[in-house]
Amino acid sequence: MTQMETALGEAMSTIEGAIGVALVDYTSGMALATLGDPQTFDLNVAAAGNTDVVRAKLRTMEMLELQGSIEDILITLTSQYHIIRPVTGKNGNGLFLYLVLDRKRANLALARHRLARLEADLEV
C-alpha cells in the first residue's frame, strides 16, 4: 500500500462521517487516488469539478494581490460538507486533498483538524 493510500484510508477511518476522500492534481484535474463508495459518490467527477474551484480561487487571490496561501476551502451543502485542502508538503505543489462528509454525522472542526494533520504528514 502506498503512503497516499494509507493517508486516504486513515482519513476514512478516523474522520467521523467521511463519505469519500481523494488526492487530486489540480493542474490536470485528475484524481491520483480515491477512497469511498463509487455508488454513493463519484470522486473522479468531483475531483475534476473542484479543480475549477481551486484554480478560480488562486486566480482571484492573484488578481487581488493577496498574500498567503489557501488553508482550506469549505463548501457547505444541505446534507454534506466538502473540504478542499491544498497539499503544502514536500512535492505537494499542484495537489489538493478533497474530503466529503455526511453533515449529520460529521464534526466539522474535528474533520478540518484531522485533515490538516494528514496533509502535513503526506509525502507524495
XYZ file of N, CA and C in Angstrom:
372
model
N 0.843 -1.180 0.000
C 0.000 0.000 0.000
C 0.888 1.244 0.000
N 0.571 2.205 -0.845
C 1.376 3.420 -0.919
C 1.038 4.352 0.238
N 1.896 5.338 0.441
C 1.668 6.315 1.501
C 0.391 7.105 1.238
N 0.102 7.379 -0.042
C -1.137 8.083 -0.400
C -2.354 7.261 0.013
N -2.349 5.978 -0.318
C -3.471 5.106 0.023
C -3.632 4.976 1.526
N -2.507 4.919 2.243
C -2.543 4.848 3.702
C -3.175 6.105 4.281
N -2.789 7.270 3.758
C -3.342 8.544 4.236
C -4.844 8.625 3.972
N -5.269 8.214 2.774
C -6.692 8.245 2.453
C -7.468 7.270 3.340
N -6.885 6.108 3.583
C -7.517 5.128 4.475
C -7.656 5.659 5.888
N -6.637 6.374 6.334
C -6.693 6.977 7.669
C -7.791 8.041 7.729
N -7.916 8.825 6.677
C -8.975 9.839 6.636
C -10.345 9.179 6.754
N -10.564 8.123 5.997
C -11.867 7.450 6.013
C -12.149 6.789 7.363
N -11.104 6.266 8.010
C -11.340 5.530 9.256
C -11.338 6.416 10.501
N -10.676 7.566 10.453
C -10.578 8.391 11.660
C -11.430 9.651 11.631
N -11.975 10.007 10.479
C -12.799 11.209 10.403
C -14.261 10.781 10.354
N -14.959 11.043 11.438
C -16.370 10.653 11.561
C -17.198 11.299 10.452
N -18.002 10.495 9.788
C -18.898 10.993 8.745
C -18.280 11.044 7.361
N -17.026 10.591 7.211
C -16.369 10.625 5.904
C -17.106 9.724 4.921
N -17.425 10.294 3.754
C -18.078 9.558 2.669
C -17.057 9.177 1.607
N -16.109 10.063 1.374
C -15.074 9.812 0.375
C -13.956 10.811 0.508
N -12.800 10.425 -0.009
C -11.626 11.282 0.036
C -10.799 11.025 -1.219
N -10.141 12.074 -1.696
C -9.320 11.943 -2.901
C -8.097 12.840 -2.794
N -7.040 12.431 -3.474
C -5.867 13.268 -3.678
C -5.904 13.648 -5.146
N -5.925 14.967 -5.412
C -6.200 15.464 -6.759
C -5.063 16.351 -7.255
N -4.731 16.203 -8.523
C -3.776 17.077 -9.202
C -4.579 18.183 -9.871
N -4.466 19.430 -9.371
C -5.293 20.486 -9.949
C -4.729 21.089 -11.216
N -3.564 20.656 -11.648
C -3.085 21.087 -12.967
C -3.777 20.294 -14.068
N -4.098 19.026 -13.792
C -4.763 18.182 -14.788
C -6.231 17.917 -14.471
N -6.616 18.069 -13.211
C -7.980 17.747 -12.799
C -8.200 16.277 -12.514
N -7.132 15.505 -12.510
C -7.239 14.057 -12.313
C -7.025 13.674 -10.849
N -7.798 12.710 -10.385
C -7.604 12.151 -9.053
C -6.449 11.157 -9.117
N -5.457 11.329 -8.257
C -4.329 10.401 -8.193
C -4.683 9.175 -7.370
N -5.563 9.369 -6.385
C -6.022 8.266 -5.538
C -7.372 8.658 -4.958
N -8.258 7.687 -4.823
C -9.574 7.926 -4.228
C -9.917 6.782 -3.294
N -10.769 7.083 -2.332
C -11.282 6.055 -1.440
C -12.698 6.447 -1.031
N -13.622 5.550 -1.251
C -15.033 5.788 -0.946
C -15.873 4.894 -1.830
N -17.149 4.862 -1.573
C -18.060 4.026 -2.343
C -18.445 4.736 -3.639
N -18.015 4.212 -4.800
C -18.336 4.870 -6.072
C -19.834 4.882 -6.383
N -20.602 4.008 -5.749
C -22.049 4.002 -5.944
C -22.708 5.175 -5.221
N -22.062 5.647 -4.149
C -22.588 6.746 -3.349
C -22.160 8.095 -3.892
N -20.898 8.180 -4.352
C -20.339 9.472 -4.731
C -19.210 9.245 -5.726
N -19.271 9.884 -6.893
C -18.238 9.736 -7.917
C -17.115 10.740 -7.653
N -16.072 10.277 -7.011
C -14.966 11.148 -6.626
C -14.161 11.647 -7.818
N -14.149 10.910 -8.915
C -13.417 11.372 -10.098
C -14.095 12.584 -10.735
N -15.414 12.570 -10.780
C -16.150 13.725 -11.296
C -15.980 14.908 -10.351
N -16.076 14.644 -9.055
C -15.900 15.705 -8.059
C -14.492 16.287 -8.109
N -13.490 15.449 -8.320
C -12.105 15.921 -8.409
C -11.946 16.897 -9.566
N -12.479 16.538 -10.704
C -12.378 17.407 -11.885
C -13.108 18.730 -11.647
N -14.304 18.674 -11.094
C -15.076 19.881 -10.846
C -14.447 20.789 -9.810
N -13.908 20.213 -8.757
C -13.310 21.024 -7.701
C -11.952 21.581 -8.092
N -11.360 21.033 -9.120
C -10.145 21.624 -9.679
C -10.443 23.046 -10.152
N -11.598 23.227 -10.766
C -12.002 24.568 -11.211
C -12.167 25.527 -10.040
N -12.671 25.019 -8.906
C -12.833 25.848 -7.709
C -11.463 26.332 -7.223
N -10.506 25.421 -7.140
C -9.164 25.780 -6.667
C -8.510 26.773 -7.625
N -8.583 26.490 -8.904
C -7.979 27.402 -9.888
C -8.597 28.792 -9.814
N -9.923 28.861 -9.694
C -10.613 30.152 -9.627
C -10.173 30.933 -8.391
N -10.053 30.264 -7.269
C -9.642 30.959 -6.044
C -8.204 31.451 -6.156
N -7.328 30.639 -6.728
C -5.937 31.059 -6.903
C -5.832 32.265 -7.840
N -6.611 32.253 -8.925
C -6.628 33.399 -9.847
C -7.137 34.657 -9.155
N -8.193 34.512 -8.371
C -8.762 35.648 -7.657
C -7.763 36.219 -6.658
N -7.081 35.351 -5.937
C -6.070 35.819 -4.987
C -4.966 36.582 -5.706
N -4.571 36.085 -6.873
C -3.533 36.752 -7.654
C -4.002 38.121 -8.148
N -5.232 38.192 -8.661
C -5.766 39.466 -9.152
C -5.898 40.499 -8.035
N -6.227 40.029 -6.846
C -6.370 40.922 -5.698
C -5.040 41.182 -4.988
N -3.999 40.505 -5.478
C -2.663 40.606 -4.894
C -2.670 40.254 -3.403
N -3.444 39.220 -3.074
C -3.498 38.746 -1.693
C -2.265 37.929 -1.373
N -1.714 38.148 -0.215
C -0.548 37.391 0.240
C -1.026 36.151 0.994
N -0.160 35.189 1.128
C -0.503 33.975 1.851
C -0.955 32.873 0.917
N -1.480 31.841 1.516
C -1.922 30.696 0.727
C -3.269 30.202 1.250
N -3.903 29.355 0.468
C -5.189 28.773 0.867
C -4.924 27.708 1.918
N -5.593 27.827 3.046
C -5.508 26.800 4.079
C -6.484 25.679 3.742
N -7.731 26.051 3.544
C -8.720 25.102 3.035
C -9.905 25.876 2.481
N -10.711 25.181 1.698
C -11.928 25.738 1.124
C -13.067 24.836 1.595
N -14.088 25.448 2.163
C -15.224 24.697 2.670
C -16.454 25.001 1.821
N -17.103 23.944 1.360
C -18.364 24.068 0.633
C -19.409 23.357 1.482
N -20.429 24.095 1.890
C -21.461 23.559 2.759
C -22.730 23.318 1.951
N -23.164 22.074 1.902
C -24.415 21.695 1.247
C -25.430 21.342 2.324
N -26.667 21.140 1.949
C -27.687 20.832 2.948
C -27.439 19.514 3.664
N -26.809 18.558 2.986
C -26.584 17.257 3.620
C -25.106 16.864 3.701
N -24.220 17.691 3.173
C -22.801 17.323 3.147
C -21.913 18.545 3.361
N -20.688 18.259 3.825
C -19.602 19.235 3.820
C -18.569 18.733 2.829
N -17.983 19.647 2.056
C -16.890 19.323 1.143
C -15.716 20.201 1.543
N -14.581 19.575 1.844
C -13.395 20.313 2.250
C -12.298 20.078 1.217
N -11.736 21.169 0.738
C -10.624 21.130 -0.211
C -9.412 21.688 0.519
N -8.346 20.909 0.611
C -7.145 21.343 1.333
C -5.913 21.155 0.449
N -5.319 22.252 -0.034
C -4.094 22.135 -0.835
C -2.976 21.457 -0.042
N -2.195 20.655 -0.729
C -1.062 19.970 -0.107
C 0.139 20.903 -0.177
N 0.717 21.179 0.976
C 1.834 22.123 1.039
C 3.164 21.442 1.324
N 3.133 20.166 1.622
C 4.352 19.456 1.979
C 5.251 19.181 0.791
N 6.282 18.412 1.065
C 7.285 18.041 0.062
C 6.611 17.448 -1.179
N 6.940 17.990 -2.339
C 6.418 17.542 -3.638
C 4.897 17.626 -3.761
N 4.269 18.437 -2.929
C 2.813 18.525 -2.953
C 2.268 19.653 -3.803
N 3.143 20.440 -4.419
C 2.698 21.573 -5.206
C 1.787 21.107 -6.347
N 0.613 21.736 -6.462
C -0.325 21.362 -7.515
C -1.294 20.275 -7.115
N -1.281 19.878 -5.849
C -2.176 18.819 -5.375
C -3.089 19.345 -4.280
N -4.262 18.721 -4.158
C -5.117 19.018 -3.004
C -5.819 17.756 -2.534
N -6.127 17.746 -1.238
C -6.952 16.701 -0.656
C -8.390 17.170 -0.710
N -9.278 16.253 -1.040
C -10.700 16.561 -1.141
C -11.440 15.572 -0.257
N -12.188 16.085 0.709
C -12.903 15.247 1.664
C -14.389 15.574 1.626
N -15.214 14.525 1.541
C -16.669 14.674 1.554
C -17.185 14.060 2.846
N -18.011 14.845 3.559
C -18.540 14.409 4.848
C -20.059 14.413 4.851
N -20.635 13.447 5.561
C -22.071 13.436 5.833
C -22.297 14.453 6.948
N -23.053 15.476 6.651
C -23.230 16.588 7.587
C -23.869 16.153 8.907
N -24.749 15.166 8.877
C -25.428 14.715 10.099
C -24.483 13.988 11.056
N -23.441 13.358 10.521
C -22.550 12.552 11.365
C -21.204 13.210 11.637
N -20.874 14.257 10.908
C -19.534 14.834 10.976
C -19.426 15.950 12.011
N -18.244 16.048 12.582
C -17.862 17.192 13.401
C -16.907 17.996 12.528
N -17.367 19.107 12.008
C -16.595 19.872 11.026
C -15.249 20.339 11.570
N -15.225 20.865 12.771
C -13.963 21.350 13.347
C -12.959 20.220 13.493
N -13.399 19.089 13.985
C -12.501 17.944 14.157
C -12.052 17.396 12.805
N -12.948 17.365 11.828
C -12.587 16.886 10.488
C -11.511 17.777 9.872
N -11.670 19.086 9.979
C -10.663 20.019 9.446
C -9.325 19.817 10.144
N -9.357 19.634 11.445
C -8.122 19.413 12.212
C -7.421 18.131 11.765
N -8.164 17.059 11.652
C -7.562 15.775 11.247
C -7.070 15.808 9.801
N -7.815 16.463 8.916
C -7.375 16.573 7.525
C -6.090 17.394 7.436
N -5.978 18.446 8.229
C -4.759 19.263 8.257
C -3.575 18.425 8.728
N -3.783 17.595 9.724
C -2.706 16.727 10.219
C -2.288 15.710 9.158
N -3.279 15.124 8.471
C -2.956 14.169 7.403
C -2.201 14.851 6.273
N -2.618 16.055 5.911
C -1.951 16.799 4.844
C -0.514 17.110 5.220
N -0.284 17.483 6.468
C 1.073 17.823 6.913
C 1.995 16.608 6.872
N 1.454 15.430 7.113
C 2.255 14.197 7.130
C 2.378 13.534 5.767
N 1.599 13.997 4.803
C 1.554 13.355 3.475
C 2.837 13.597 2.691
N 3.430 12.535 2.211
C 4.589 12.614 1.326
C 4.191 12.019 -0.009
N 4.311 12.832 -1.057
C 3.896 12.404 -2.390
C 5.102 12.022 -3.203
